[in-house]
Coordinates of C-alpha atoms (C1' of nucleotides) in Angstrom, one line a residue:
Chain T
X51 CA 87.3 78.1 81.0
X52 CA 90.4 79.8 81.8
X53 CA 90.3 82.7 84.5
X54 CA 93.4 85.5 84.5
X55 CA 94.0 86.9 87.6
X56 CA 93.1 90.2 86.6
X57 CA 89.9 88.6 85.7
X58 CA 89.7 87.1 89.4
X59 CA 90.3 90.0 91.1
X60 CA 87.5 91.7 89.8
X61 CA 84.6 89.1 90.6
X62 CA 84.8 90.5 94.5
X63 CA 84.3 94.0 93.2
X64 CA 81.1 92.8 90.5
X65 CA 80.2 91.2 94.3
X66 CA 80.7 94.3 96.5
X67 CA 78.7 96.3 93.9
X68 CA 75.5 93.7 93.4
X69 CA 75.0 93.7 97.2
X70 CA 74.7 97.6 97.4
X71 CA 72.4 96.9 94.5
X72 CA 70.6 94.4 96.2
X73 CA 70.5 96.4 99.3
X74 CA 68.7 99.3 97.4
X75 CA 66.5 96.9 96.2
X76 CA 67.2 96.7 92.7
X77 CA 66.4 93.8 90.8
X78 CA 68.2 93.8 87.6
X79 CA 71.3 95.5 86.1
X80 CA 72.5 95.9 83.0
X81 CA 76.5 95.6 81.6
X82 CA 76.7 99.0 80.3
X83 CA 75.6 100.4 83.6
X84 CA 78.2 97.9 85.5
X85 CA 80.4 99.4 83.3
X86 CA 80.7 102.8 83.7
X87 CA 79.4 102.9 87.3
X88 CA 83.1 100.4 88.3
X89 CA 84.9 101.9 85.0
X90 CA 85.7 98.7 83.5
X91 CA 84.4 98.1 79.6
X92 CA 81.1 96.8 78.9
X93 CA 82.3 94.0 76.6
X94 CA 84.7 93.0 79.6
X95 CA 81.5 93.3 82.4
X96 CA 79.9 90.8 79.9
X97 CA 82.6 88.2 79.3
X98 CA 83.4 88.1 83.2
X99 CA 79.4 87.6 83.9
X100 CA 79.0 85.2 81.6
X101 CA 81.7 83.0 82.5
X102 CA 80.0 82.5 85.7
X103 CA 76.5 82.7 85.3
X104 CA 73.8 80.2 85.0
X105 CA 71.6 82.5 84.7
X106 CA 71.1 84.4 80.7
X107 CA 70.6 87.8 80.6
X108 CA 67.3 89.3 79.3
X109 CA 67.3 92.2 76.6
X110 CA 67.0 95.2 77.6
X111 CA 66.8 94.2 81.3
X112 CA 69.9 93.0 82.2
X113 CA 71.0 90.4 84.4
X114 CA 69.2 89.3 87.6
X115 CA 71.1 90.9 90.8
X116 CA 70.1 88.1 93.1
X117 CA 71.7 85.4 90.7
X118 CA 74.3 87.4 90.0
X119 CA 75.3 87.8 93.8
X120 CA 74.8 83.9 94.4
X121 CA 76.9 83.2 91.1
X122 CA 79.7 84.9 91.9
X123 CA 79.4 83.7 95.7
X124 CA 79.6 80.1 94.4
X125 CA 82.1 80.4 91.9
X126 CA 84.2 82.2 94.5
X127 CA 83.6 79.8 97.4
X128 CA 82.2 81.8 99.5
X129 CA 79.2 79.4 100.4
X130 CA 81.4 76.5 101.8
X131 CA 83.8 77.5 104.8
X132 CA 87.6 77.2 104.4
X133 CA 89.8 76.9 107.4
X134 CA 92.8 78.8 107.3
X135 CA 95.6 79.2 109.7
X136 CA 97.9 82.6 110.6
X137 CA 101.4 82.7 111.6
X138 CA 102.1 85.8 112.9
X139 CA 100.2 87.7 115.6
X140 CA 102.1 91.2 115.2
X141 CA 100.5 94.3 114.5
X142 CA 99.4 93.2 110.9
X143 CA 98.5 89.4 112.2
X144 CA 96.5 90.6 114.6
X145 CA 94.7 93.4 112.6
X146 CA 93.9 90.2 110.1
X147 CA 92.7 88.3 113.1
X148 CA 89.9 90.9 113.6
X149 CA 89.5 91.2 110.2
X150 CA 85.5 91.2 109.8
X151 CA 85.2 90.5 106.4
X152 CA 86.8 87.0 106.1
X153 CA 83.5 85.3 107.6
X154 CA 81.6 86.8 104.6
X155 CA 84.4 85.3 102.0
X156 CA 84.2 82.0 103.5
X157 CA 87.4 82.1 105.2
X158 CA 87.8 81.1 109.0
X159 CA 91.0 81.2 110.3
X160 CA 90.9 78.6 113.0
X161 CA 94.3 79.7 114.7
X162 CA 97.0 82.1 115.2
X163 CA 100.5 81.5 115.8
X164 CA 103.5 82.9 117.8
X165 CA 106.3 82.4 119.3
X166 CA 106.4 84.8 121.7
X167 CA 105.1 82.7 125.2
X168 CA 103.0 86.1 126.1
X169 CA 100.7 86.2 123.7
X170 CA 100.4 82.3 123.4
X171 CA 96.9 81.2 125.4
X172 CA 95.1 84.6 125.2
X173 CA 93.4 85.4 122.2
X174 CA 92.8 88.1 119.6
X175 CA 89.7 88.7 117.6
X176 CA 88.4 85.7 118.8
X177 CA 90.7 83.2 117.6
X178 CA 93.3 81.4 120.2
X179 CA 96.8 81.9 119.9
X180 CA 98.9 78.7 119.4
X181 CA 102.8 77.8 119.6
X182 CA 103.8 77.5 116.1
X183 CA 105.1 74.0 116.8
X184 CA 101.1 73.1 117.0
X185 CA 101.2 74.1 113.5
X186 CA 100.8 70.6 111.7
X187 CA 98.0 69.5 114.4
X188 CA 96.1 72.1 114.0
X189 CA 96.1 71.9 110.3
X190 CA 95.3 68.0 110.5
X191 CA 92.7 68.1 113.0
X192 CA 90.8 71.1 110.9
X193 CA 91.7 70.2 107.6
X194 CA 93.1 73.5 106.7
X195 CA 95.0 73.9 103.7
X196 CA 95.9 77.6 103.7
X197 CA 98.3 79.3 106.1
X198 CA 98.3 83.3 106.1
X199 CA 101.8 84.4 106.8
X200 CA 102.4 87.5 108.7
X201 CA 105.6 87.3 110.3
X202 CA 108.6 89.6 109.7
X203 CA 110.2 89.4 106.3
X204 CA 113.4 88.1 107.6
X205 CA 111.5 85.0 109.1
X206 CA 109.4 84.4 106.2
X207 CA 110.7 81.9 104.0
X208 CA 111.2 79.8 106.8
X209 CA 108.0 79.5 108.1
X210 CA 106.7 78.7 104.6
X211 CA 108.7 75.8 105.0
X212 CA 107.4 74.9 107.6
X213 CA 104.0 75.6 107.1
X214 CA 104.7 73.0 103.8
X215 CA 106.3 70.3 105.8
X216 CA 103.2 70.5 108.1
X217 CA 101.3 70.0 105.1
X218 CA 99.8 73.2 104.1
X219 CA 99.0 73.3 100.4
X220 CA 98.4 77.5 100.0
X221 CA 100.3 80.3 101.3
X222 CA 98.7 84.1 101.7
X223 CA 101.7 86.0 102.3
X224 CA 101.7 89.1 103.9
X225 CA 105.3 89.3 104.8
X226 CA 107.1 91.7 102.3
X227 CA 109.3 88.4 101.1
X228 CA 109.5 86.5 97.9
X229 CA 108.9 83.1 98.9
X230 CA 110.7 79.8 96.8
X231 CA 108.0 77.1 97.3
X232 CA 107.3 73.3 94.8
X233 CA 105.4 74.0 92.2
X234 CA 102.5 72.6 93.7
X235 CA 102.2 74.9 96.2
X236 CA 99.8 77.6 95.4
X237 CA 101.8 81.0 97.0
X238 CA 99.3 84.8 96.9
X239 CA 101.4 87.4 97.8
X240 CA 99.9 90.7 99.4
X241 CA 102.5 93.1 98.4
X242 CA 102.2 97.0 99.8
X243 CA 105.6 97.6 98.3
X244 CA 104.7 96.9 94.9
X245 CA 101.1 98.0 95.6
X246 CA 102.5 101.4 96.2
X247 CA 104.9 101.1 93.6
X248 CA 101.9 101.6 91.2
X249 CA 100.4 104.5 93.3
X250 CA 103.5 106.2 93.4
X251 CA 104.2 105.8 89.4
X252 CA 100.9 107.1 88.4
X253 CA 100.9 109.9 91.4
X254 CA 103.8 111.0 89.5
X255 CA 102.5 111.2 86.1
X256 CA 99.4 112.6 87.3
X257 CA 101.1 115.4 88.6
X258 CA 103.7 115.9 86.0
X259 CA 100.5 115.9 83.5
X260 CA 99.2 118.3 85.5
X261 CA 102.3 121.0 86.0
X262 CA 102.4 120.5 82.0
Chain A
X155 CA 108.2 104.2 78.2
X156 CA 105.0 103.0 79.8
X157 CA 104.9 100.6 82.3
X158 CA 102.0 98.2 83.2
X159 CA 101.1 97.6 86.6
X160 CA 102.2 94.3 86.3
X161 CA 105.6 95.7 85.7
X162 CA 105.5 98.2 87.8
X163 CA 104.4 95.4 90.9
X164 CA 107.4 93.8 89.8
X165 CA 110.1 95.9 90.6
X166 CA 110.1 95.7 94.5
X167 CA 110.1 91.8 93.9
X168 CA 113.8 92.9 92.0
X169 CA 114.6 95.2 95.1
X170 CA 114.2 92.8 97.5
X171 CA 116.5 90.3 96.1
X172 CA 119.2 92.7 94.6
X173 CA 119.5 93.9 98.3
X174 CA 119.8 90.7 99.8
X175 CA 122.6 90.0 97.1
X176 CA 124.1 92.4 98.3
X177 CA 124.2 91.8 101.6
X178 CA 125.8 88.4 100.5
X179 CA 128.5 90.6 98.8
X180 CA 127.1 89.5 95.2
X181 CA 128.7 92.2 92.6
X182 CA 127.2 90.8 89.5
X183 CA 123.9 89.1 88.5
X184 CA 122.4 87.7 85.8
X185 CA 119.3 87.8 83.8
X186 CA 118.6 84.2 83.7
X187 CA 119.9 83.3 87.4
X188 CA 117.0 86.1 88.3
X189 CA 114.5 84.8 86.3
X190 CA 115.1 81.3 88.1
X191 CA 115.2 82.5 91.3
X192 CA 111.9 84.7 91.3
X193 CA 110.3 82.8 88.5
X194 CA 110.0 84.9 86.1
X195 CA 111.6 84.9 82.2
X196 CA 115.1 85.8 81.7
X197 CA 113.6 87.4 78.6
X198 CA 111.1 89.2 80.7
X199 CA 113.9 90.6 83.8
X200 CA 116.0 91.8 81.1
X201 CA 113.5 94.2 79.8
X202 CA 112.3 95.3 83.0
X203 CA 115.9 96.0 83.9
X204 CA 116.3 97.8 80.8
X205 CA 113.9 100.0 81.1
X206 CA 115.1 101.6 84.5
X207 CA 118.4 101.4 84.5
X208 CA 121.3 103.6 83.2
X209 CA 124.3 101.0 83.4
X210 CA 124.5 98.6 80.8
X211 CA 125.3 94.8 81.6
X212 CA 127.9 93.0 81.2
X213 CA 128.3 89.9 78.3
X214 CA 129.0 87.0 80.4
X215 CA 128.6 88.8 83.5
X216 CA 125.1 90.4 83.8
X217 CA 124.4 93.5 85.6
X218 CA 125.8 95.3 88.6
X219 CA 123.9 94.5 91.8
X220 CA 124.8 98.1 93.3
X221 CA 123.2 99.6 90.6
X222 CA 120.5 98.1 89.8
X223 CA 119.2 98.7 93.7
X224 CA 120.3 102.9 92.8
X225 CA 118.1 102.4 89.5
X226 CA 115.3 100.8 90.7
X227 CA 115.6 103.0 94.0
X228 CA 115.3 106.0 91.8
X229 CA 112.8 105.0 90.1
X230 CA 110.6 104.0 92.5
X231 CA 111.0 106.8 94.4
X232 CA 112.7 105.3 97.2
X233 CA 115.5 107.9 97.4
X234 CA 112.8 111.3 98.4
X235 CA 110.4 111.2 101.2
X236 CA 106.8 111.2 100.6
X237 CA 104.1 112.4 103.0
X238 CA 100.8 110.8 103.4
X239 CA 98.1 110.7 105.9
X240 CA 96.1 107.8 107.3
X241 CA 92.3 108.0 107.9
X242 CA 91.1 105.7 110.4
X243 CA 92.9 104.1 113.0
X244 CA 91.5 100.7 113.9
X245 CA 93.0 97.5 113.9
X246 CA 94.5 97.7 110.6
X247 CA 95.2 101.3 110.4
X248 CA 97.2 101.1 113.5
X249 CA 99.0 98.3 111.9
X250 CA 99.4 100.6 109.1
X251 CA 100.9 102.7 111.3
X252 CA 103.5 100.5 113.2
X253 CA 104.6 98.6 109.5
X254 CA 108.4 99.6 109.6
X255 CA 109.1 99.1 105.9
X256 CA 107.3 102.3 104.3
X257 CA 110.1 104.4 105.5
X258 CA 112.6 102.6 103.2
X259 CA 110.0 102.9 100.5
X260 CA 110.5 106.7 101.0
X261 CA 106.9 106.7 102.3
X262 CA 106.8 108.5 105.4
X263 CA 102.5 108.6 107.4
X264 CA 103.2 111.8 109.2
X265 CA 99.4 111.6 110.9
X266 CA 96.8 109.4 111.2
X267 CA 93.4 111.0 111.7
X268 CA 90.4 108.9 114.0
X269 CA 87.0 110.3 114.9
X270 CA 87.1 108.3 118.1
X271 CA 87.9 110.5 120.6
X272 CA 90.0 108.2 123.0
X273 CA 92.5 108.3 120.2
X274 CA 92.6 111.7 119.5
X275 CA 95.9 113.1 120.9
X276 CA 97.5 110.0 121.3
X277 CA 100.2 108.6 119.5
X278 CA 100.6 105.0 117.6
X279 CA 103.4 103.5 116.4
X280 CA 105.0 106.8 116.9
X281 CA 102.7 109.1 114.8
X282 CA 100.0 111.2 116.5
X283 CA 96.5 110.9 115.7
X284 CA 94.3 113.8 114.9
X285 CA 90.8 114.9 114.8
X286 CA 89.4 114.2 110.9
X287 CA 88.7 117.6 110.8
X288 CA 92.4 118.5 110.6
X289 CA 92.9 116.6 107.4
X290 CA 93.6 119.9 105.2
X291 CA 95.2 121.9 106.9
X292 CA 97.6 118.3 107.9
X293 CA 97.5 117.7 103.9
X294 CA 98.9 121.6 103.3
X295 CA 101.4 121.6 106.3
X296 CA 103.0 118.6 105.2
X297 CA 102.6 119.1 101.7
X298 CA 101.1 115.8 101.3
X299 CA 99.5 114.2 98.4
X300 CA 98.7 110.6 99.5
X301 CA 95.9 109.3 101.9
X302 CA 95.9 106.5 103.4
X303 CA 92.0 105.2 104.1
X304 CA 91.9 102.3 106.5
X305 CA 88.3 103.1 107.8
X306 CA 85.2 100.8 107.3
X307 CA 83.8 100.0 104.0
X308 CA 81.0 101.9 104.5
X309 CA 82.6 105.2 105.2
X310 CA 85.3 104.7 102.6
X311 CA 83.6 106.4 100.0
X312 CA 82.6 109.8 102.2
X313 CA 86.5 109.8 103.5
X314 CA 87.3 109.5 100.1
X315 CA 85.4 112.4 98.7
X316 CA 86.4 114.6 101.8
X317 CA 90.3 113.7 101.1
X318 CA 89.3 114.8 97.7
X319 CA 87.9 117.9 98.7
X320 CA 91.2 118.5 101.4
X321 CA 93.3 118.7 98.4
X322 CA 94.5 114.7 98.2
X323 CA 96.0 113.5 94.8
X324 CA 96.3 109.9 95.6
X325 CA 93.9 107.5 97.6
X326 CA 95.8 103.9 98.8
X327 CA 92.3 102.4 99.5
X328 CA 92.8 99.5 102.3
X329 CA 88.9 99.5 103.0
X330 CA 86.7 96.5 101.5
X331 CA 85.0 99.0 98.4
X332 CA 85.3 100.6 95.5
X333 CA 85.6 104.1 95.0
X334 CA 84.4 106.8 92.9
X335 CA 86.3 108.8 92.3
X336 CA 87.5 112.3 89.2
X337 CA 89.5 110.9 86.9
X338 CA 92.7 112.7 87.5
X339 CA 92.7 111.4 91.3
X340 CA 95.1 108.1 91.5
X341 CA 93.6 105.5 93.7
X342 CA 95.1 102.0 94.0
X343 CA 93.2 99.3 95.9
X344 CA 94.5 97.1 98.3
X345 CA 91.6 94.7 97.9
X346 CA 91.8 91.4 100.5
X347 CA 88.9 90.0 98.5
X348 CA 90.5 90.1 94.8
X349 CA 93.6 88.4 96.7
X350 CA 91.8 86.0 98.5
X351 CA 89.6 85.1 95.3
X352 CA 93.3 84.0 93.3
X353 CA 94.0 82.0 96.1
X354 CA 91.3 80.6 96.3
X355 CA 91.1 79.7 93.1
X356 CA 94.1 78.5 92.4
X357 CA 94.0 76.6 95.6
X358 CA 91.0 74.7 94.1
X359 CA 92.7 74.0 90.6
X360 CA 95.6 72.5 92.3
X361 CA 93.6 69.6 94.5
X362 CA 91.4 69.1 91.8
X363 CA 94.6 67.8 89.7
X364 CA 95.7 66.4 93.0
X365 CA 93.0 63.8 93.0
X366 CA 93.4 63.4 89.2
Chain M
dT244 C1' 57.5 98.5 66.7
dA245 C1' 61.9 100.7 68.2
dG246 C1' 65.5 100.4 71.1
dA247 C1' 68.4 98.7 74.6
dT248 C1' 70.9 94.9 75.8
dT249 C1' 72.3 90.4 75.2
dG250 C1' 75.7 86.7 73.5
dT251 C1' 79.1 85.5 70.1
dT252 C1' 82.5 86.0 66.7
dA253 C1' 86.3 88.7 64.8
dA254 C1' 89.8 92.3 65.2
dT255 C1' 93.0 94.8 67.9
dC256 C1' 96.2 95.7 71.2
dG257 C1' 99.8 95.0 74.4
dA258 C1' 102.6 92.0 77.0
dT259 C1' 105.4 88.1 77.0
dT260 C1' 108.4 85.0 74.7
dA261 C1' 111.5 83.6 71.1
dA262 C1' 115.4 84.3 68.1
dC263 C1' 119.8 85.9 67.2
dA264 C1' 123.7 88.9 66.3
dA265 C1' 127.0 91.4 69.3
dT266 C1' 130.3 91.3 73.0
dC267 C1' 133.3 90.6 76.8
Chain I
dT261 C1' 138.8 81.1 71.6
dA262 C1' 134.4 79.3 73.4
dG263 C1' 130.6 80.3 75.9
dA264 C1' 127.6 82.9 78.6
dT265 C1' 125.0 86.9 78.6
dT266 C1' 123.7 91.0 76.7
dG267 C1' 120.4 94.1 73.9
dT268 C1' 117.3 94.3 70.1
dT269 C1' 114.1 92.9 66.7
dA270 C1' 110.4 89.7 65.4
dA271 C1' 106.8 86.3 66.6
dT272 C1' 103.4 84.6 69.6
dC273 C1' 100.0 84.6 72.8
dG274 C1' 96.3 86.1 75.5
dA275 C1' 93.3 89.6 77.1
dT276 C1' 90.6 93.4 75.8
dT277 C1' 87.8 95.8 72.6
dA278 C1' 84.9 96.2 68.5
dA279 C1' 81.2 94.6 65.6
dC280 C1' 76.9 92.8 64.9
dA281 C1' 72.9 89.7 64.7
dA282 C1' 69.4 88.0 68.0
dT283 C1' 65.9 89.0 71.3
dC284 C1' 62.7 90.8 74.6

DNA sequence: TAGATTGTTAATCGATTAACAATC
DNA sequence: TAGATTGTTAATCGATTAACAATC
């Protein structure tokens, strides 16, 4: 089974959705209701459930909201900690250091990094601050694979590099740079321009839809 | 001509490249040499570029870098200022509110609005922060369309309805859930979860073949 | 039973890729 | 001129949607 990343994207939002459900105490749900309640298609809601569910769906019923929420936990790794380390303890870095969620998705991020001497030895959320030429032992000694980049965008593509050499197989960029990496690497990119790219096109065609 | 969101997340990738060509003095650049750089199709950049821009390329020399950064520039909506206010100012709001790239994306956060009242009255990254309670008549002043939520997931969906009800057009949802919203209200997600959940995957695909 | 919902197979739709003549 | 690149039209591919029998 193949997964699209549009596809990915929504199994944290089926998630997010099952644990209000859960919470209310509901027991089962059905696609249609999934459906229009998260405004995806019903056909869709079933293909995406399917593909990761042990569990069959009863008639009339539904699915079971408690497998459900364990399915998609599982398929999504969220049951088995992964260690990650962040480069960048600026404004965003460290808003991602205290970033609650991340222990609920089975990421820990074991370390920040930065250069600048004054914030190395404190700490911020929690998590010690490093010099970023600790880099490779700290990803050795945890056996992290994923670095979360946060540094400016001029600075970027050379601490992928880095981050590479030091052995770091995935990259969460958060720095508004595209990033050249081997094609073994596995690079996300968290891009606000382009996410605002598609809130601006559609701001404007709502409102030119509405002035017609 | 429509544009998909894929598209559409696209062009800032283009931006970004064209204007570090042309701080490298580049005049000219071709389709394929951009599809190799960013990894995309050559078949693939040339309709994108197509589609926003008004000067035609050149056989055997491609397209003109200046232009292509006006095109894509105007189309974006880079050139004109828009306003937006941001709703809750805690670790990442705050970094929401120090992020110095929005102003060359023509996005200008002219408040940010916290019901602590410590941060009432004060100012971060250079924007004051207001009282909730002042989000319409902030959202008339200003003329502003976009809010900015950056408040827990649990209040996301009551900040939502109350932007709603102050006369927002757009939502650019940075808290953990999903939104209900009417349907002629624009919200675009920036959902950690959805990104995490690609990297993830893809993170796992790739050491699988790695043992292989 | 009737009806809602499931799972599966087929059809559609849209985006991406391929092909190729035109052009500097 | 030869060759690289363009713009455009056609083909392919994959994701989404539709259709429908099975089932509780």
């Amino acid at each position: 089974m193949k997964f699209s990343k549009n596809q990915l994207e929504r199994y944290p939002i089926y998630l997010k959705y099952f644990n209000e459900l859960e919470d209310d105490g509901q027991e089962y749900v059905s696609s249609p209701s999934i459906a229009a309640k998260l405004g995806f298609s019903e056909e869709q809601v079933r293909k995406d459930l399917q593909a990761i569910s042990n569990e069959q769906g009863k008639p009339k019923k539904g699915r079971s909201v408690r497998s459900l929420i364990r399915d998609i936990e599982t398929f999504l790794g969220y049951k088995d900690e992964t260690k990650a380390v962040l480069i960048g303890v600026g404004h965003l870095g460290g808003a991602l250091l205290n970033y609650p969620a991340f222990k609920n998705m089975g990421l820990a991020i074991v370390a920040g990094l930065d250069s600048d001497k004054n914030k190395i030895g404190t700490s911020v959320g929690g998590i010690e601050i490093y010099s970023p030429d600790k880099l490779k032992e700290i990803l050795k000694k945890n056996d992290a694979k994923i670095v979360v980049i946060a540094v400016p965008a001029t600075h970027a593509q050379r601490v992928a590099d880095e981050a590479i050499a030091s052995g770091a197989k995935a990259i969460w960029n958060f720095a508004p740079a595209h990033l050249e990496v081997e094609e073994n690497i596995v690079v996300e990119n968290v891009n606000l321009a382009s996410s605002l790219a598609v809130l601006s096109h559609r701001l404007n065609l709502a409102v030119a839809k509405e002035r017609k």
